[in-house]
Coordinates of C-alpha atoms in Angstrom, one line a residue:
R10 CA -35.9 12.0 -12.0
Y11 CA -32.8 10.4 -9.7
R12 CA -31.3 11.2 -6.3
Y13 CA -28.6 8.5 -6.2
Y14 CA -26.9 7.1 -3.0
Q15 CA -23.8 5.3 -2.4
N16 CA -20.2 4.4 -3.3
V17 CA -19.1 0.8 -3.8
C18 CA -16.2 1.5 -1.5
A19 CA -18.9 2.4 1.1
Q20 CA -19.9 -1.3 1.1
S21 CA -16.5 -2.1 2.7
Y22 CA -15.5 1.1 4.6
S23 CA -18.9 1.5 6.2
F24 CA -21.8 -1.0 5.8
V25 CA -19.5 -4.2 5.5
W26 CA -20.3 -5.5 9.6
W27 CA -24.0 -4.1 9.4
D28 CA -26.7 -6.6 11.0
W29 CA -30.2 -5.7 9.7
A30 CA -31.3 -3.3 12.1
R31 CA -28.4 -0.9 11.2
W32 CA -29.4 -1.5 7.4
E33 CA -33.0 -0.7 8.0
R34 CA -32.1 2.7 9.7
E35 CA -30.1 3.3 6.7
I36 CA -32.9 2.6 4.6
D37 CA -35.1 4.5 6.2
W38 CA -33.0 7.7 6.2
M39 CA -32.5 7.1 2.7
A40 CA -36.4 7.2 2.0
L41 CA -36.4 10.3 4.7
S42 CA -33.9 11.7 2.7
G43 CA -35.6 11.3 -0.5
I44 CA -33.2 9.2 -2.4
N45 CA -35.0 7.0 -4.7
L46 CA -31.5 5.1 -6.9
A47 CA -29.2 2.8 -5.0
P48 CA -27.2 0.0 -5.1
A49 CA -28.2 -3.8 -3.4
V50 CA -25.1 -5.5 -3.9
V51 CA -24.8 -7.5 -0.5
G52 CA -24.5 -11.3 -0.5
Q53 CA -23.4 -11.5 -4.4
E54 CA -20.5 -13.5 -3.5
G55 CA -22.8 -16.1 -2.5
L56 CA -24.3 -16.5 -5.9
W57 CA -21.0 -15.9 -7.8
Q58 CA -19.9 -19.0 -5.8
R59 CA -22.9 -21.0 -7.5
V60 CA -22.0 -20.0 -10.8
Y61 CA -18.5 -20.7 -10.5
R62 CA -19.3 -23.9 -8.9
N63 CA -22.1 -24.8 -11.9
L64 CA -19.4 -24.2 -14.2
G65 CA -17.1 -26.7 -12.6
L66 CA -14.7 -24.7 -10.7
N67 CA -13.8 -26.0 -7.2
Q68 CA -13.9 -24.5 -3.5
T69 CA -10.0 -24.0 -3.4
E70 CA -10.1 -22.0 -7.2
I71 CA -12.8 -19.6 -5.4
D72 CA -11.3 -19.3 -2.2
K73 CA -8.1 -17.7 -4.0
F74 CA -10.4 -15.4 -5.7
F75 CA -12.6 -13.5 -3.0
T76 CA -11.1 -11.4 -0.8
G77 CA -12.1 -11.3 3.2
P78 CA -15.4 -8.8 4.0
A79 CA -13.6 -5.7 4.8
F80 CA -12.2 -5.9 0.9
L81 CA -14.9 -7.0 -1.4
A82 CA -15.5 -3.6 -2.9
W83 CA -12.2 -4.0 -4.3
N84 CA -12.7 -7.4 -5.3
R85 CA -15.9 -6.7 -7.2
M86 CA -14.0 -4.1 -9.3
G87 CA -11.4 -6.7 -10.2
N88 CA -8.5 -4.8 -8.2
L89 CA -7.8 -7.6 -5.6
R90 CA -8.0 -11.2 -4.9
R91 CA -7.6 -13.5 -1.9
W92 CA -6.1 -10.8 0.6
A93 CA -7.7 -11.4 3.9
G94 CA -9.9 -14.3 2.4
P95 CA -11.3 -16.5 2.0
L96 CA -15.0 -16.0 2.7
P97 CA -16.5 -18.7 5.1
P98 CA -19.6 -20.6 3.9
A99 CA -21.7 -18.7 6.8
W100 CA -20.6 -15.1 5.4
H101 CA -22.5 -16.1 2.2
L102 CA -25.9 -17.3 4.1
K103 CA -25.8 -14.3 6.6
Q104 CA -25.4 -11.9 3.8
L105 CA -27.9 -13.3 1.2
Y106 CA -30.4 -13.0 4.4
L107 CA -29.7 -9.6 4.8
Q108 CA -29.7 -9.0 0.9
Y109 CA -33.5 -10.2 0.7
R110 CA -34.3 -7.8 3.5
I111 CA -32.7 -4.9 1.8
V112 CA -34.3 -5.6 -1.3
E113 CA -37.8 -5.8 0.2
R114 CA -37.4 -2.7 2.2
M115 CA -35.9 -0.5 -0.5
R116 CA -38.7 -1.6 -3.0
S117 CA -41.7 -1.0 -0.6
L118 CA -40.1 2.6 0.2
G119 CA -40.3 3.3 -3.6
M120 CA -36.8 2.9 -4.3
T121 CA -35.4 1.5 -7.7
T122 CA -32.5 -0.9 -6.8
V123 CA -29.3 -1.0 -8.7
L124 CA -28.5 -5.0 -8.8
P125 CA -24.4 -6.2 -9.5
A126 CA -23.9 -7.7 -12.6
F127 CA -20.8 -8.9 -14.7
A128 CA -17.9 -6.9 -15.3
G129 CA -15.5 -9.5 -16.9
H130 CA -13.2 -10.1 -14.1
V131 CA -12.8 -14.1 -13.4
P132 CA -11.0 -16.5 -11.0
Q133 CA -7.9 -18.6 -12.6
G134 CA -9.8 -21.4 -12.3
I135 CA -11.9 -20.5 -15.6
L136 CA -8.8 -21.3 -17.4
R137 CA -8.4 -24.7 -16.2
V138 CA -12.0 -25.6 -16.8
F139 CA -12.1 -23.9 -20.0
P140 CA -8.5 -23.8 -21.2
R141 CA -9.3 -22.4 -24.9
V142 CA -11.0 -19.3 -23.0
N143 CA -9.5 -16.1 -23.8
A144 CA -8.6 -14.2 -20.7
T145 CA -5.6 -11.9 -20.2
R146 CA -4.1 -10.6 -16.5
L147 CA -4.4 -7.3 -15.6
G148 CA -1.4 -5.5 -13.8
G149 CA -1.0 -5.0 -10.4
W150 CA -3.2 -2.4 -8.4
S151 CA -2.5 0.5 -6.2
H152 CA 0.7 -0.8 -4.2
F153 CA -0.2 -4.6 -4.4
D154 CA 1.8 -7.0 -6.8
C155 CA 0.3 -10.1 -8.3
T156 CA 0.0 -12.3 -4.8
Y157 CA -2.9 -10.5 -4.2
S158 CA -3.9 -8.6 -7.4
C159 CA -3.2 -9.2 -11.1
I160 CA -6.6 -10.4 -11.9
Y161 CA -8.0 -12.0 -15.1
L162 CA -10.4 -10.2 -17.7
L163 CA -12.0 -12.3 -19.8
D164 CA -12.0 -10.9 -23.2
P165 CA -15.8 -9.4 -24.0
E166 CA -15.7 -11.0 -27.2
D167 CA -14.8 -14.5 -26.2
P168 CA -18.4 -16.5 -26.3
M169 CA -17.8 -17.4 -22.2
F170 CA -18.4 -13.5 -21.1
Q171 CA -21.9 -13.6 -22.7
V172 CA -22.4 -17.2 -20.9
I173 CA -20.8 -16.4 -17.5
G174 CA -22.7 -12.7 -17.4
T175 CA -26.3 -14.1 -18.5
L176 CA -25.9 -17.0 -15.9
F177 CA -25.3 -14.8 -12.8
L178 CA -27.9 -12.2 -13.9
K179 CA -30.6 -14.8 -14.4
E180 CA -29.5 -16.6 -11.2
L181 CA -29.6 -13.0 -9.4
I182 CA -33.0 -12.1 -11.1
K183 CA -34.5 -15.4 -9.8
E184 CA -33.4 -14.8 -6.2
F185 CA -34.2 -10.9 -5.9
G186 CA -36.5 -9.7 -8.7
T187 CA -35.3 -6.9 -10.5
D188 CA -35.9 -3.4 -11.4
H189 CA -33.8 -3.4 -14.6
V190 CA -31.1 -1.5 -13.4
Y191 CA -27.2 -3.4 -13.0
S192 CA -24.0 -1.8 -12.3
A193 CA -20.6 -3.0 -13.6
D194 CA -17.1 -1.5 -13.5
T195 CA -14.8 -3.2 -16.0
F196 CA -11.9 -0.7 -15.8
N197 CA -12.2 0.8 -12.1
E198 CA -8.4 2.0 -12.2
M199 CA -7.4 -0.5 -14.2
T200 CA -6.2 0.3 -17.8
P201 CA -7.5 -1.6 -20.6
L202 CA -5.4 -3.5 -22.8
S203 CA -6.0 -1.4 -25.9
S204 CA -6.7 2.6 -26.6
D205 CA -8.2 1.7 -29.9
P206 CA -12.0 3.3 -29.7
A207 CA -13.2 0.4 -31.9
Y208 CA -11.9 -2.1 -28.7
L209 CA -13.6 -0.2 -26.1
S210 CA -16.7 0.1 -27.8
R211 CA -17.0 -3.8 -28.2
V212 CA -15.7 -4.3 -24.5
S213 CA -18.9 -1.7 -23.4
N214 CA -21.1 -3.5 -26.1
A215 CA -20.5 -7.3 -24.6
V216 CA -20.8 -6.1 -21.2
F217 CA -24.1 -4.8 -22.0
R218 CA -25.4 -7.4 -24.3
S219 CA -24.6 -10.0 -21.0
M220 CA -27.2 -7.9 -19.3
T221 CA -29.7 -7.7 -22.1
G222 CA -29.4 -11.5 -22.3
A223 CA -30.9 -12.1 -18.8
D224 CA -33.1 -8.9 -18.9
P225 CA -33.9 -7.2 -22.3
E226 CA -35.2 -3.7 -20.4
A227 CA -31.8 -3.3 -18.6
V228 CA -29.9 -0.4 -17.9
W229 CA -26.3 -0.3 -17.0
L230 CA -25.2 2.0 -14.2
M231 CA -21.3 3.0 -14.5
Q232 CA -19.0 4.7 -12.2
G233 CA -17.3 7.7 -14.3
W234 CA -14.7 7.3 -11.7
L235 CA -11.9 6.0 -14.4
F236 CA -12.4 8.9 -16.9
Q237 CA -11.1 11.5 -14.1
H238 CA -8.7 9.3 -12.6
Q239 CA -6.9 8.3 -16.2
P240 CA -7.3 11.1 -17.9
D241 CA -4.1 10.5 -20.0
F242 CA -5.7 7.2 -21.2
W243 CA -9.6 8.3 -21.3
Q244 CA -9.3 11.0 -23.9
P245 CA -12.2 12.2 -25.8
A246 CA -12.0 9.6 -28.3
Q247 CA -12.0 6.8 -25.7
V248 CA -14.4 8.2 -23.7
Q249 CA -17.0 8.6 -26.7
A250 CA -16.1 4.9 -27.5
L251 CA -16.7 3.2 -24.6
L252 CA -20.2 5.3 -23.9
H253 CA -21.4 4.7 -27.7
G254 CA -20.8 0.7 -27.0
V255 CA -24.4 1.2 -25.7
P256 CA -27.6 2.5 -26.9
L257 CA -28.2 6.3 -26.2
G258 CA -30.7 6.4 -22.5
R259 CA -29.7 2.5 -21.9
M260 CA -26.8 3.3 -19.8
I261 CA -26.7 5.8 -16.7
V262 CA -23.1 7.5 -15.7
L263 CA -22.4 8.6 -12.5
D264 CA -20.4 11.6 -12.5
L265 CA -18.4 10.7 -9.4
F266 CA -16.2 13.5 -8.3
A267 CA -18.5 16.2 -9.9
E268 CA -17.5 18.8 -7.2
S269 CA -14.1 18.8 -7.5
K270 CA -13.7 17.0 -11.3
P271 CA -16.6 17.0 -13.4
V272 CA -16.2 14.8 -16.4
Y273 CA -19.5 16.3 -18.3
Q274 CA -17.8 19.7 -19.1
W275 CA -15.3 18.0 -21.5
T276 CA -17.3 15.2 -22.6
E277 CA -20.1 17.0 -24.1
S278 CA -22.4 15.9 -21.2
F279 CA -21.3 12.3 -21.7
Y280 CA -21.8 12.3 -25.5
G281 CA -25.4 11.7 -24.8
Q282 CA -25.9 9.4 -22.1
P283 CA -27.6 10.3 -19.2
F284 CA -25.8 11.0 -16.1
I285 CA -26.1 11.5 -12.5
W286 CA -24.4 14.6 -10.7
C287 CA -22.7 13.2 -7.6
M288 CA -20.8 14.8 -4.6
L289 CA -18.1 12.3 -3.9
H290 CA -16.7 14.6 -0.7
N291 CA -14.9 11.8 1.2
F292 CA -12.3 9.4 0.8
G293 CA -11.7 6.2 3.3
G294 CA -14.3 7.3 5.7
N295 CA -11.8 9.4 7.2
H296 CA -12.6 11.4 10.0
G297 CA -11.5 15.3 9.7
L298 CA -14.3 18.4 9.0
F299 CA -14.5 19.1 5.2
G300 CA -16.5 20.5 2.6
T301 CA -17.0 22.4 -0.9
V302 CA -20.4 24.1 0.2
E303 CA -19.8 26.9 -2.9
A304 CA -19.0 24.0 -5.5
I305 CA -21.9 22.0 -4.3
N306 CA -24.4 24.8 -3.8
H307 CA -23.6 25.9 -7.6
G308 CA -22.6 22.7 -9.2
P309 CA -25.5 20.8 -10.0
F310 CA -27.5 24.0 -11.7
M311 CA -24.2 24.7 -13.6
A312 CA -24.6 21.1 -14.9
Q313 CA -28.3 21.4 -15.5
R314 CA -27.5 24.8 -17.8
F315 CA -24.9 23.1 -19.9
P316 CA -25.5 23.0 -23.5
N317 CA -27.6 20.0 -24.3
S318 CA -27.5 18.6 -20.8
T319 CA -28.0 15.1 -20.3
M320 CA -28.3 15.5 -16.3
V321 CA -30.8 13.1 -15.0
G322 CA -30.3 13.7 -11.0
T323 CA -28.0 14.5 -8.0
G324 CA -26.0 11.9 -6.1
L325 CA -24.0 11.5 -2.7
V326 CA -21.2 9.0 -3.4
P327 CA -19.0 9.1 -0.5
E328 CA -16.5 6.4 0.4
G329 CA -17.2 6.1 3.8
I330 CA -20.2 8.0 6.1
E331 CA -20.8 8.7 9.5
Q332 CA -18.7 11.9 9.6
N333 CA -19.9 15.5 8.4
D334 CA -23.5 15.2 8.5
M335 CA -24.3 18.8 7.4
V336 CA -22.6 18.2 4.2
Y337 CA -24.6 15.4 3.2
E338 CA -28.1 17.1 4.3
L339 CA -26.8 20.1 2.0
M340 CA -26.8 17.7 -0.7
N341 CA -29.8 16.1 0.0
E342 CA -31.4 19.5 0.2
L343 CA -30.2 20.8 -3.4
G344 CA -31.5 17.7 -4.8
W345 CA -35.3 19.6 -4.3
R346 CA -33.9 23.2 -5.0
Q347 CA -34.4 25.0 -8.5
E348 CA -31.5 27.6 -7.3
P349 CA -28.8 27.7 -5.1
L350 CA -29.5 28.0 -1.3
D351 CA -28.4 31.5 0.9
L352 CA -25.9 29.2 2.7
P353 CA -25.6 31.4 6.0
S354 CA -29.3 31.2 6.6
W355 CA -29.7 27.5 5.2
V356 CA -26.6 26.6 8.1
T357 CA -28.0 28.7 10.7
R358 CA -31.7 26.9 10.5
Y359 CA -29.7 23.6 10.2
A360 CA -28.2 24.1 13.3
E361 CA -31.6 24.7 15.0
R362 CA -33.1 22.0 13.4
R363 CA -30.3 19.6 14.3
Y364 CA -30.1 20.9 17.9
G365 CA -33.8 21.2 18.5
A366 CA -33.7 25.0 19.6
P367 CA -32.5 28.3 18.5
N368 CA -29.3 29.2 19.8
A369 CA -26.9 32.0 19.2
D370 CA -23.8 30.5 20.3
A371 CA -24.2 27.3 18.2
A372 CA -25.6 29.3 15.3
A373 CA -22.3 31.5 15.3
A374 CA -20.3 28.5 15.6
W375 CA -21.8 26.8 12.2
L376 CA -21.5 30.4 10.4
L377 CA -17.7 29.9 11.3
L378 CA -17.6 26.3 10.4
L379 CA -19.4 27.1 7.1
R380 CA -16.8 30.1 6.0
S381 CA -13.5 27.6 6.9
V382 CA -13.4 23.9 6.8
Y383 CA -16.8 23.6 5.0
N384 CA -15.7 25.9 2.4
C385 CA -12.6 24.7 0.4
T386 CA -12.4 26.0 -3.1
G387 CA -10.5 24.8 -6.2
V388 CA -10.0 21.0 -6.8
C389 CA -10.2 19.6 -3.2
V390 CA -9.4 16.0 -2.3
N391 CA -10.5 15.5 1.4
H392 CA -8.1 12.8 2.2
N393 CA -7.3 13.4 5.8
R394 CA -3.5 14.4 5.7
S395 CA -2.7 15.6 9.6
P396 CA 0.1 14.4 10.9
L397 CA -2.2 13.0 13.4
V398 CA -3.2 10.0 11.3
R399 CA 0.1 9.6 9.1
R400 CA 3.3 7.9 9.6
P401 CA 5.6 10.2 11.3
S402 CA 8.6 12.1 9.2
L403 CA 10.3 15.2 8.9
H404 CA 8.1 16.0 6.2
M405 CA 4.8 16.2 7.0
D406 CA 2.0 18.2 5.4
T407 CA 0.5 20.5 8.0
E408 CA -1.3 22.8 5.5
L409 CA -5.0 23.6 5.7
W410 CA -7.5 25.2 3.2
Y411 CA -9.0 27.3 6.2
N412 CA -8.1 29.8 9.2
A413 CA -7.2 27.4 12.3
S414 CA -8.6 30.2 14.5
D415 CA -12.2 29.9 12.8
V416 CA -12.3 25.9 14.3
Y417 CA -10.9 27.0 17.9
E418 CA -13.7 29.9 18.0
A419 CA -16.5 27.1 16.9
W420 CA -14.9 25.1 19.8
R421 CA -15.4 27.9 22.2
L422 CA -19.0 29.0 20.8
L423 CA -20.0 25.5 21.4
L424 CA -18.8 24.8 24.5
N425 CA -20.7 28.2 25.7
A426 CA -24.0 26.7 24.4
S427 CA -23.2 23.3 25.9
T428 CA -25.5 24.9 29.2
T429 CA -28.7 24.9 27.3
L430 CA -28.0 22.4 24.6
G431 CA -25.8 19.5 26.3
S432 CA -28.5 17.1 26.6
S433 CA -29.1 17.0 22.9
P434 CA -27.2 13.7 21.0
T435 CA -26.7 15.5 18.0
F436 CA -24.9 18.3 19.9
R437 CA -22.7 16.1 21.9
Y438 CA -21.5 14.4 18.6
D439 CA -20.7 17.6 17.0
L440 CA -19.2 19.0 19.9
V441 CA -17.0 15.5 19.9
D442 CA -16.5 16.2 16.3
V443 CA -15.4 20.0 16.6
T444 CA -13.0 19.2 19.6
R445 CA -11.4 16.3 17.7
Q446 CA -10.7 18.9 14.9
A447 CA -9.1 21.5 17.3
A448 CA -7.3 18.5 18.7
Q449 CA -6.0 17.7 15.1
Q450 CA -5.0 21.3 14.3
L451 CA -3.2 21.5 18.0
V452 CA -1.2 17.7 16.9
S453 CA 0.4 19.9 13.7
D454 CA 1.7 22.6 15.9
Y455 CA 3.5 20.1 18.3
Y456 CA 4.7 18.8 15.4
L457 CA 6.0 21.6 13.8
D458 CA 7.8 22.5 17.6
I459 CA 9.0 19.0 17.4
R460 CA 10.6 19.4 13.9
S461 CA 12.0 22.8 14.7
A462 CA 13.7 21.9 18.1
F463 CA 15.6 18.7 16.1
Q464 CA 16.9 20.5 13.1
R465 CA 18.0 23.0 15.8
H466 CA 19.5 20.5 18.4
A467 CA 17.8 22.0 20.8
L468 CA 17.1 18.7 22.9
P469 CA 14.9 20.6 25.8
E470 CA 12.2 21.6 23.6
L471 CA 12.5 18.5 21.5
L472 CA 11.5 16.5 25.4
T473 CA 9.1 19.2 26.2
A474 CA 6.7 19.4 23.1
G475 CA 7.3 15.6 22.4
G476 CA 6.4 14.8 26.0
V477 CA 3.0 16.9 25.5
L478 CA 2.2 15.5 22.4
V479 CA 2.6 11.8 23.6
Y480 CA 1.8 11.8 27.2
D481 CA -0.9 14.7 27.3
L482 CA -2.9 16.1 24.3
L483 CA -2.7 12.4 22.4
P484 CA -4.5 10.5 25.5
E485 CA -6.5 13.3 26.1
L486 CA -7.8 13.2 22.5
D487 CA -8.3 9.5 23.2
S488 CA -10.3 10.1 26.1
L489 CA -12.9 12.4 24.5
L490 CA -13.0 10.0 21.5
S491 CA -13.9 7.2 24.0
S492 CA -16.8 9.1 25.5
H493 CA -18.9 9.0 22.2
S494 CA -20.1 5.6 20.5
L495 CA -19.8 6.8 17.4
F496 CA -16.0 7.5 18.0
L497 CA -14.9 3.7 19.1
L498 CA -12.7 1.6 18.0
G499 CA -14.5 -1.2 19.8
R500 CA -17.7 -0.5 18.1
W501 CA -15.8 -1.3 15.0
L502 CA -14.2 -4.2 15.9
E503 CA -17.1 -6.0 17.8
S504 CA -19.3 -5.3 15.0
A505 CA -16.8 -7.2 12.7
R506 CA -16.7 -10.3 15.7
A507 CA -20.6 -10.1 15.6
M508 CA -21.1 -11.2 12.3
A509 CA -18.8 -14.5 12.8
T510 CA -20.2 -17.9 14.0
S511 CA -17.1 -19.3 15.5
D512 CA -14.0 -18.1 17.4
R513 CA -12.3 -18.6 14.2
E514 CA -14.6 -16.4 11.9
A515 CA -14.2 -13.8 14.9
E516 CA -10.4 -13.7 14.9
Q517 CA -10.5 -13.6 10.7
Y518 CA -13.1 -10.5 10.9
E519 CA -11.5 -8.6 13.3
L520 CA -8.0 -8.6 11.9
N521 CA -10.1 -7.6 8.4
A522 CA -11.5 -5.0 10.2
R523 CA -8.1 -3.7 12.3
N524 CA -6.3 -4.4 8.9
Q525 CA -8.2 -1.8 6.8
V526 CA -8.5 1.0 9.3
T527 CA -4.3 0.9 9.6
L528 CA -2.0 -0.8 6.9
W529 CA -4.6 -1.5 4.3
G530 CA -2.7 -4.9 3.2
P531 CA 0.0 -7.0 4.0
N532 CA 2.8 -4.5 4.2
G533 CA 1.2 -1.3 4.6
N534 CA 0.5 -1.3 0.6
I535 CA -2.1 1.6 0.9
L536 CA -1.1 2.7 4.6
D537 CA -3.4 4.8 6.4
Y538 CA -5.8 5.4 3.3
A539 CA -8.9 4.5 5.5
N540 CA -7.7 6.2 8.6
K541 CA -9.8 6.9 11.6
Q542 CA -9.8 9.0 15.1
L543 CA -11.5 6.7 17.3
G544 CA -10.8 5.9 20.7
G545 CA -8.5 3.4 21.5
L546 CA -6.9 3.6 17.8
V547 CA -5.8 7.1 18.8
L548 CA -3.9 5.8 22.0
D549 CA -2.4 2.3 20.7
Y550 CA -1.8 2.8 16.9
Y551 CA -1.1 6.6 16.6
G552 CA -0.1 7.6 19.8
V553 CA 2.4 4.7 19.9
R554 CA 3.9 5.7 16.4
W555 CA 4.6 9.4 17.8
S556 CA 6.2 8.1 20.7
L557 CA 8.4 6.0 18.8
F558 CA 9.0 9.1 16.6
V559 CA 9.8 11.2 19.4
S560 CA 12.1 8.7 20.9
V561 CA 14.1 8.3 17.8
L562 CA 14.6 12.1 17.4
V563 CA 15.9 12.3 20.9
E564 CA 18.1 9.3 20.7
S565 CA 19.5 10.9 17.0
L566 CA 20.1 14.1 19.2
N567 CA 21.9 12.3 22.0
S568 CA 24.0 10.2 19.9
G569 CA 25.1 12.6 17.0
R570 CA 23.8 10.1 14.5
P571 CA 21.7 11.5 11.8
F572 CA 17.7 10.3 12.1
H573 CA 17.2 8.1 9.0
Q574 CA 13.5 7.7 7.5
D575 CA 14.1 4.1 6.3
Q576 CA 15.3 3.0 9.4
F577 CA 12.5 4.3 11.1
N578 CA 9.9 3.0 8.6
Q579 CA 11.2 -0.4 9.3
M580 CA 10.8 -0.1 13.2
V581 CA 7.5 1.7 12.8
F582 CA 5.9 -1.1 10.6
Q583 CA 6.7 -3.6 13.6
V584 CA 4.6 -0.9 15.8
E585 CA 1.9 -0.6 13.2
R586 CA 1.8 -4.7 12.7
G587 CA 1.7 -5.3 16.2
F588 CA -1.6 -3.2 16.6
I589 CA -3.0 -5.8 14.5
Y590 CA -2.1 -8.7 16.3
N591 CA -2.5 -7.0 19.8
K592 CA -5.7 -9.2 20.8
K593 CA -6.6 -6.4 23.0
R594 CA -10.6 -6.1 23.0
Y595 CA -11.6 -2.7 23.0
P596 CA -14.7 -1.4 25.0
A597 CA -17.9 -1.0 22.6
V598 CA -19.6 1.5 25.2
P599 CA -18.6 4.9 25.8
A600 CA -16.9 5.9 29.5
G601 CA -16.4 9.7 30.5
D602 CA -18.3 12.8 30.3
T603 CA -18.2 14.3 26.5
L604 CA -18.6 17.7 28.1
E605 CA -16.4 17.5 30.3
I606 CA -13.9 16.0 28.9
S607 CA -14.2 18.9 25.9
R608 CA -14.3 21.7 28.9
K609 CA -10.7 20.2 30.4
L610 CA -9.2 20.2 26.8
F611 CA -10.2 23.4 25.9
L612 CA -8.9 24.8 29.7
K613 CA -5.5 23.1 28.7
Y614 CA -5.2 24.1 24.9
Y615 CA -7.3 26.5 23.9
P616 CA -4.9 29.0 22.1

């Protein structure tokens, strides 16, 4: 019945700075891909502000609650407050204007929109206005303390829960109409106050009642991430209690990471509630070739054949987009199939469709990529851990789930194909992406040389390997990325600035954008979680870090003093923070010839 698309986090990692033209392209792509169920949650803070003001909160209290634009996804899930905020009034107006158009466009193309509902998280100001209200302060989230976390959760049995939830939904429906499906995540990565099944049932029932109070036909769409994220807490009894707090069929659960950690299998198909088999695939919008094609190709069909299966659809739920197009095309294709595809023949035809012409070298390259980077098996979590995009240390992970030689060979084949396919924009994008992957592998090799030279006290070798990495490979990679508009730091930063209506807003939005892809928090709280390989970022952030690392190791060998990671971390934090505040404007227009740069890298570095 459903082909679902969008992850709550993608609103921040990918969509946050989009204008209407970019949204329209995405919605049209959704229609062309057969997506018929998707969230429309933009601009909700504007309506929440209206509700809070009506309830008697003042602007200061509201400003202490909302995060900045690049972090709103985690404010909505009750993880974070205030960080990189507040939200300027113009932000609300622009986002509401977008939401009108998004909802109208999605519905005109036959999609069911999923609107946001009240999950129970409230600003502290609610306690001032309603001192008797029963609210509990949740703990810190991830590596954040209570300065920016520890949000208040209203007790679902408190009468105010229904008042606020229904008020908000009525306001929302008055503004945007409704397709009767609502999303709310009360316990995303947050542990409930009690594991008592009766309590958990009351919580989910209260959330559902606050929806039906405004719309008697409401259906609740819930992310199933919490069940696999905290399996120690969510035992079968707890899962069943939460799911059965809502009448069967009035909730749809997203089995969010079904390609690696399906939940339906150990919950008797979500104890009778309908679910959507989702491919998560990507974390943090990281670059890096990756896929679990075998799991994707068979998973949805296994779920359909599961005893008493309640599967009602397939879904794509990456945390960030604009990476690994092939995997999403494959998943979209499977939504229409009755049985698994013959992947080698599918990918051969994919290459032809993508480049607009058959080409033996391109097809051979894709077959290599299919069997290597795109064929991760077992429990695969696609977080780019390459030393390239991580804070340097002497204990970095260089493990791969595939043969590096397959990527080098695919790179060679694509360069061969470039004589005939070089004018195709999709081909040029893929050439950058595969060259980038090859360079990422090379960074690991140089890192291992650096580490080994340091451990053997071989100063000349350390200087050679470090010098090549810092002064040649990373700058070459940066110039490759700078030759393509989709790999530019400037595009991300300028789109953030373009949302602003004043210089002050432009600065705030740019700091939001810079912080998210680097420190992710004031102190590197979730450091490099949302790492990207972008022209400008490779040189001025990753490159500067590596330069410092190599010089500290050289200094250590010269002086005979041991290398201390803690001391290095303090030094490198200044470099990382310095990047966020460097005030440099990065070009939003590509420079240089992609094919030429890739060829030059190939001639220098092909192993």
